[in-house]
Short mmCIF file of C-alpha atoms and ligand atoms in Angstrom, two decimals:
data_model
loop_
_atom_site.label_atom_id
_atom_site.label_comp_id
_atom_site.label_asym_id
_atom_site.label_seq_id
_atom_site.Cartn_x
_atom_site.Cartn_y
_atom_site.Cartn_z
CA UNK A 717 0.00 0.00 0.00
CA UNK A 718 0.91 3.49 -0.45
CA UNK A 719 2.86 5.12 1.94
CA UNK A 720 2.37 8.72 3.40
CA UNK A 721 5.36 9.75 5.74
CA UNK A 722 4.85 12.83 7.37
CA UNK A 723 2.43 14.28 9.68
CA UNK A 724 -0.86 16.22 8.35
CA UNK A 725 0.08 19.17 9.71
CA UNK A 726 2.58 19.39 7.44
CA UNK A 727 2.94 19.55 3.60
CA UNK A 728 1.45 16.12 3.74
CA UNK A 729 -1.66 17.70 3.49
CA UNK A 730 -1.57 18.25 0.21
CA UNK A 731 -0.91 14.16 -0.44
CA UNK A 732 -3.46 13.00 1.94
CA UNK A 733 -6.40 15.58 0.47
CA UNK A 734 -5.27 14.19 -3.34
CA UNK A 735 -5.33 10.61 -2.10
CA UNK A 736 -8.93 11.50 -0.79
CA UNK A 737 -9.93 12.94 -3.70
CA UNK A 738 -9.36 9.65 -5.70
CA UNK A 739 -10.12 7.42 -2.77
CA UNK A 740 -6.82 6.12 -2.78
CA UNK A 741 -5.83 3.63 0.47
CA UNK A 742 -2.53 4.48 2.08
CA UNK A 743 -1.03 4.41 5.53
CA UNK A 744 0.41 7.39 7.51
CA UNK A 745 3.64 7.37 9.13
CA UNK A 746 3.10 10.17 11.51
CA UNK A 747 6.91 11.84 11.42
CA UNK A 748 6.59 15.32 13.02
CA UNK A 749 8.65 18.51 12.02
CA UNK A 750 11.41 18.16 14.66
CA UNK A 751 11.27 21.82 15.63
CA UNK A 752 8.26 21.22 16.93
CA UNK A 753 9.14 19.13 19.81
CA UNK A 754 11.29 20.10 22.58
CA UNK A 755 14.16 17.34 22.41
CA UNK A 756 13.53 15.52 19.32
CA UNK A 757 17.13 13.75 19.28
CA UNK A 758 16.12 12.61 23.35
CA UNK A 759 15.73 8.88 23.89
CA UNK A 760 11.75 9.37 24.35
CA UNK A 761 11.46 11.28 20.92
CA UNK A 762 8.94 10.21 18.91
CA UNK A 763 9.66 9.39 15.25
CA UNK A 764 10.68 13.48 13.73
CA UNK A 765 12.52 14.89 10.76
CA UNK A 766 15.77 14.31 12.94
CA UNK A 767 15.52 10.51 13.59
CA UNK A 768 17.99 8.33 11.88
CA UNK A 769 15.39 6.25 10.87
CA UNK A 770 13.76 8.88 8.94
CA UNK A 771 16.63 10.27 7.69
CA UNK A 772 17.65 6.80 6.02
CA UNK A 773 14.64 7.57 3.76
CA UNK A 774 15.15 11.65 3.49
CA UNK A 775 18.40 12.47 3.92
CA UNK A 776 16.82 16.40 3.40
CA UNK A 777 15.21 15.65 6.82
CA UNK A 778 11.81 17.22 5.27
CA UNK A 779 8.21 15.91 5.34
CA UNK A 780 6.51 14.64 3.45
CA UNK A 781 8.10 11.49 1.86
CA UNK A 782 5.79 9.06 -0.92
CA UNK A 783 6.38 5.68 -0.78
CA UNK A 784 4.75 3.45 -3.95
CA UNK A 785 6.46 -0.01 -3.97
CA UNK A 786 9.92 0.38 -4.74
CA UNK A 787 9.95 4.27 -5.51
CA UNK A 788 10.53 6.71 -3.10
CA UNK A 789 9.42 10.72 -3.69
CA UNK A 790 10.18 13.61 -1.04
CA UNK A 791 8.55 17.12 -2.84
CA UNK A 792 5.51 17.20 -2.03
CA UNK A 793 4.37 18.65 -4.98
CA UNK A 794 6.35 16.11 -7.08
CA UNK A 795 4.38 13.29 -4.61
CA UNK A 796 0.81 14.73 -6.34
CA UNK A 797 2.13 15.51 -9.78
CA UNK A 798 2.91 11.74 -9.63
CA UNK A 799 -0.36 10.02 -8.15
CA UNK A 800 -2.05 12.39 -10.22
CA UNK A 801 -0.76 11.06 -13.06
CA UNK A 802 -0.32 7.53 -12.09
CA UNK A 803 -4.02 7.14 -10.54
CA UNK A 804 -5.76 10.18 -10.43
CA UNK A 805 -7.84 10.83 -13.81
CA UNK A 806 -9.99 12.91 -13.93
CA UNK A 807 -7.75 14.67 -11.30
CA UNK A 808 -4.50 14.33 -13.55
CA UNK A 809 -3.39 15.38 -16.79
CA UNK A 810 -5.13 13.88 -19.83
CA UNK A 811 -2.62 14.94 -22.25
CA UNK A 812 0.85 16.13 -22.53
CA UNK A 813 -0.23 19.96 -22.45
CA UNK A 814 -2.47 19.67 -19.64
CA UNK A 815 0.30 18.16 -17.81
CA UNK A 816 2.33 21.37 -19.07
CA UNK A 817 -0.35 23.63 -17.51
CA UNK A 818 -0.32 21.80 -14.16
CA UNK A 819 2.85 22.02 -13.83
CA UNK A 820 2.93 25.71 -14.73
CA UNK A 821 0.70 26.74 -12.00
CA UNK A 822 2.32 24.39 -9.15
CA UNK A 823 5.71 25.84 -9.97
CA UNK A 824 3.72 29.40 -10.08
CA UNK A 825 2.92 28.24 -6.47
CA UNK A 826 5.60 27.40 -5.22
CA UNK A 827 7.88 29.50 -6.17
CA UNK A 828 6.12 32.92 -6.71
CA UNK A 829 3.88 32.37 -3.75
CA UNK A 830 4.94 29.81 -1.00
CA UNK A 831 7.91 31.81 0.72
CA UNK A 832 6.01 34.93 1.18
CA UNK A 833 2.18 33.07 2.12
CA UNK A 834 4.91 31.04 4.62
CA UNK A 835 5.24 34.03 6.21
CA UNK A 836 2.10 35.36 6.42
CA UNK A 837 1.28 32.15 8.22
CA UNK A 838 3.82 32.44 10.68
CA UNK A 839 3.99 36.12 11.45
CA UNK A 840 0.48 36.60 11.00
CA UNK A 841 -1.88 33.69 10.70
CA UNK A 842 -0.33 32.33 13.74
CA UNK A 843 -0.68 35.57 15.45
CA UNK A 844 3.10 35.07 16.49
CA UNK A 845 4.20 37.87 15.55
CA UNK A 846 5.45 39.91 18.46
CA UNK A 847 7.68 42.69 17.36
CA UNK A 848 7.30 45.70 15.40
CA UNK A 849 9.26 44.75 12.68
CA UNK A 850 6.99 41.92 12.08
CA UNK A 851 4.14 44.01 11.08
CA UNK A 852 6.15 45.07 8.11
CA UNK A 853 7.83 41.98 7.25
CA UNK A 854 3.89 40.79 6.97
CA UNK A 855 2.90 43.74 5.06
CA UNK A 856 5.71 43.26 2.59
CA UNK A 857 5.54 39.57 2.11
CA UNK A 858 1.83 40.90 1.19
CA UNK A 859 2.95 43.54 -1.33
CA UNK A 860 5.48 40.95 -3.11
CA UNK A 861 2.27 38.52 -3.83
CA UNK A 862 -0.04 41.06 -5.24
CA UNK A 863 1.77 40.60 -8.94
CA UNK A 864 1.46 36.76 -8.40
CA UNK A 865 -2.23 36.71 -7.31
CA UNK A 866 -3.09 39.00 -9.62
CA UNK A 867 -2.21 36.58 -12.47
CA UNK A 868 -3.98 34.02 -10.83
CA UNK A 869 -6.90 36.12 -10.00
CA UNK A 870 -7.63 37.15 -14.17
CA UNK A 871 -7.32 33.28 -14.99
CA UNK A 872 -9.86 32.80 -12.64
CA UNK A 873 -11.95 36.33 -13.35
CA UNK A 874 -13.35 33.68 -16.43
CA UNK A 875 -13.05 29.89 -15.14
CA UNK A 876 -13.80 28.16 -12.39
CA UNK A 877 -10.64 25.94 -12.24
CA UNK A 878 -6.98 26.04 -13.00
CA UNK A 879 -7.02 23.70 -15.71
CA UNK A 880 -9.58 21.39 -18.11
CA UNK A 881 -12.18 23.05 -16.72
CA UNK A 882 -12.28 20.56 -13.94
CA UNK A 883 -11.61 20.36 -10.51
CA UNK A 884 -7.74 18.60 -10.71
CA UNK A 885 -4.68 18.51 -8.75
CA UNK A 886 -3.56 21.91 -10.12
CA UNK A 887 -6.54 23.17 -7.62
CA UNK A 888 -5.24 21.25 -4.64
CA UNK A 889 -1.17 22.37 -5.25
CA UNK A 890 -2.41 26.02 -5.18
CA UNK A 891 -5.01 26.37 -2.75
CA UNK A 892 -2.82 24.30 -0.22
CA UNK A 893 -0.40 27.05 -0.88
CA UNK A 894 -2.84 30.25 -0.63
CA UNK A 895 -4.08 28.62 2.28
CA UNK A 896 -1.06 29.75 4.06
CA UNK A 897 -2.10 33.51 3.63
CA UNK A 898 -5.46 33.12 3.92
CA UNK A 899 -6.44 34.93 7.07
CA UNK A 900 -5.04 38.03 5.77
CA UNK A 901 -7.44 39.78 4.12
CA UNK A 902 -5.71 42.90 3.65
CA UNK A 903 -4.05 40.87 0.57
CA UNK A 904 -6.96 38.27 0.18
CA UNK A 905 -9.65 40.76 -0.22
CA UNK A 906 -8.23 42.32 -3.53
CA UNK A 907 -8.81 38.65 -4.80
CA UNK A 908 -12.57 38.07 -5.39
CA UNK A 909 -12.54 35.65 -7.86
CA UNK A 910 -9.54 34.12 -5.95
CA UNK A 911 -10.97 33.85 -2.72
CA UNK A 912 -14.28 32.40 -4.01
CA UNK A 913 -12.02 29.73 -5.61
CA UNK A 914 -10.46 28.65 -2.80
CA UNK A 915 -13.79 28.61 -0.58
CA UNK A 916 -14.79 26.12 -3.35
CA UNK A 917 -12.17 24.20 -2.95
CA UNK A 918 -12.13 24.08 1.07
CA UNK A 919 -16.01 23.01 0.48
CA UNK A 920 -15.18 19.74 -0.77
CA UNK A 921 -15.51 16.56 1.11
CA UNK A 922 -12.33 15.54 1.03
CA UNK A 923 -10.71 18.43 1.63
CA UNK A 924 -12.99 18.42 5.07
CA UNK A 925 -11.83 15.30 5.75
CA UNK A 926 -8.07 16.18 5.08
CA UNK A 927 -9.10 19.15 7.50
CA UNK A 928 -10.38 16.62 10.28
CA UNK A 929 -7.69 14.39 9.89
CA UNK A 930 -5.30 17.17 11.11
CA UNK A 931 -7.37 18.43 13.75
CA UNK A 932 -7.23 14.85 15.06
CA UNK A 933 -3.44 15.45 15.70
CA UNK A 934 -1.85 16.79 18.56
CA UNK A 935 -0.70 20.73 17.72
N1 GSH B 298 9.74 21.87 -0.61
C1 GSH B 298 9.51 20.81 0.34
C2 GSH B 298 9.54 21.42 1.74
C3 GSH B 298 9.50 20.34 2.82
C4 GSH B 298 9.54 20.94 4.20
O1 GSH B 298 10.19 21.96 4.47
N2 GSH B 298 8.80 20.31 5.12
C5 GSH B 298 8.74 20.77 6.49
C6 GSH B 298 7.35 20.49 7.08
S1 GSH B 298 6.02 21.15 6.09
C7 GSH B 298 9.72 19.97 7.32
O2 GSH B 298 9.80 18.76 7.16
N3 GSH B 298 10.49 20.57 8.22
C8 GSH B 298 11.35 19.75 9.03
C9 GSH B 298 12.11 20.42 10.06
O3 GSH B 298 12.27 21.64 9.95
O4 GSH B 298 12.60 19.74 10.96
C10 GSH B 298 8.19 20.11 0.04
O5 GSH B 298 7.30 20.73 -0.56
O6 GSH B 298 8.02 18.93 0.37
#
């Protein structure tokens, strides 16, 4: 069976709300982000980013990690491109240029978008942000994603999906990335068709369930 490595509060998300989607079995190996526990190389550790064990698999010491049989992904967006492809129609590509386009707007998220919605969510969405300085770090991780959203907000002024017309894992690679900067609406709000989008995507059942399944973890 498949195997999920990683925690869902984590980029696994994005795997385990695809694998949903297609109603695709797997099992979890709960690894947790090692900075979030306070002596993850102790004896009592549980199994984190830092334990040998997992870093026989990752040597990157980063979450999430695909198993399928003999191959062995970390990315996470490379771990959906792939079960997209290998089992998720109508999720994945059905041709060579819709593969093109998926991959166009996953690399759009992650690298126009992710580093500054990252920080969104931790100075801002996490309301840890405790110093001055952070208020403009915020605001200017905002201002640096208006010329990426706004692309993505005129594709989606006139469709309601990224690509085919259909809801696919194009959706899932983005919204799991806008999520990140979703609480600030001094950014969000200039989005319409954007935010609407994304509420669209967060309504769907297996998205929820994604949503559950991390709740059902310890913070
Ligand atoms: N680009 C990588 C990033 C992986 C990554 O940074 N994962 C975080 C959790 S979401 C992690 O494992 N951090 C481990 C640590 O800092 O100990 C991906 O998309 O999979």
């Amino acid at each position: 069976m498949l195997k999920i490595h990683g925690v869902t509060r984590s980029r696994a998300s994005r795997i385990v709300w695809l694998c949903h989607e297609i109603g695709l079995p797997f099992q979890q190996i709960p690894v947790i982000q090692a900075y979030r526990l306070p002596d993850p190389d102790g004896p009592d550790a549980p199994l984190n980013t830092h334990s040998p064990a997992f870093l026989a698999l990752s040597p990157a010491g980063a979450i999430p990690v695909l198993q399928d049989g003999d191959l062995t992904i970390s990315e996470s967006m490379a771990c959906t491109l792939y079960l997209a492809r290998k089992y998720g129609q109508p999720f994945g590509p059905a041709d060579a240029a819709e593969d093109a386009q998926m991959m166009q707007w996953t690399f759009h998220a992650v690298t126009s978008i992710e580093p500054d919605a990252l920080t969104i969510l931790f100075l801002h969405g996490r309301g840890q942000a405790q110093q001055a300085d952070d208020t403009a770090i915020v605001a200017n991780a905002a201002e640096r994603l208006i010329r990426p959203l706004r692309v993505l907000e005129d594709h989606l002024a006139t469709r309601g999906h990224l690509v085919g017309g259909r809801f696919t894992v194009a959706d899932i690679n983005m919204a799991e990335v806008l999520r990140y900067a979703q609480s600030y609406g001094d950014l969000m709000g200039q989005f319409p068709a954007t935010t609407g989008w994304l509420d669209a995507c967060q309504a769907r059942p297996a998205f929820r369930q994604m949503w559950e399944d991390r709740l059902a973890e310890p913070e």
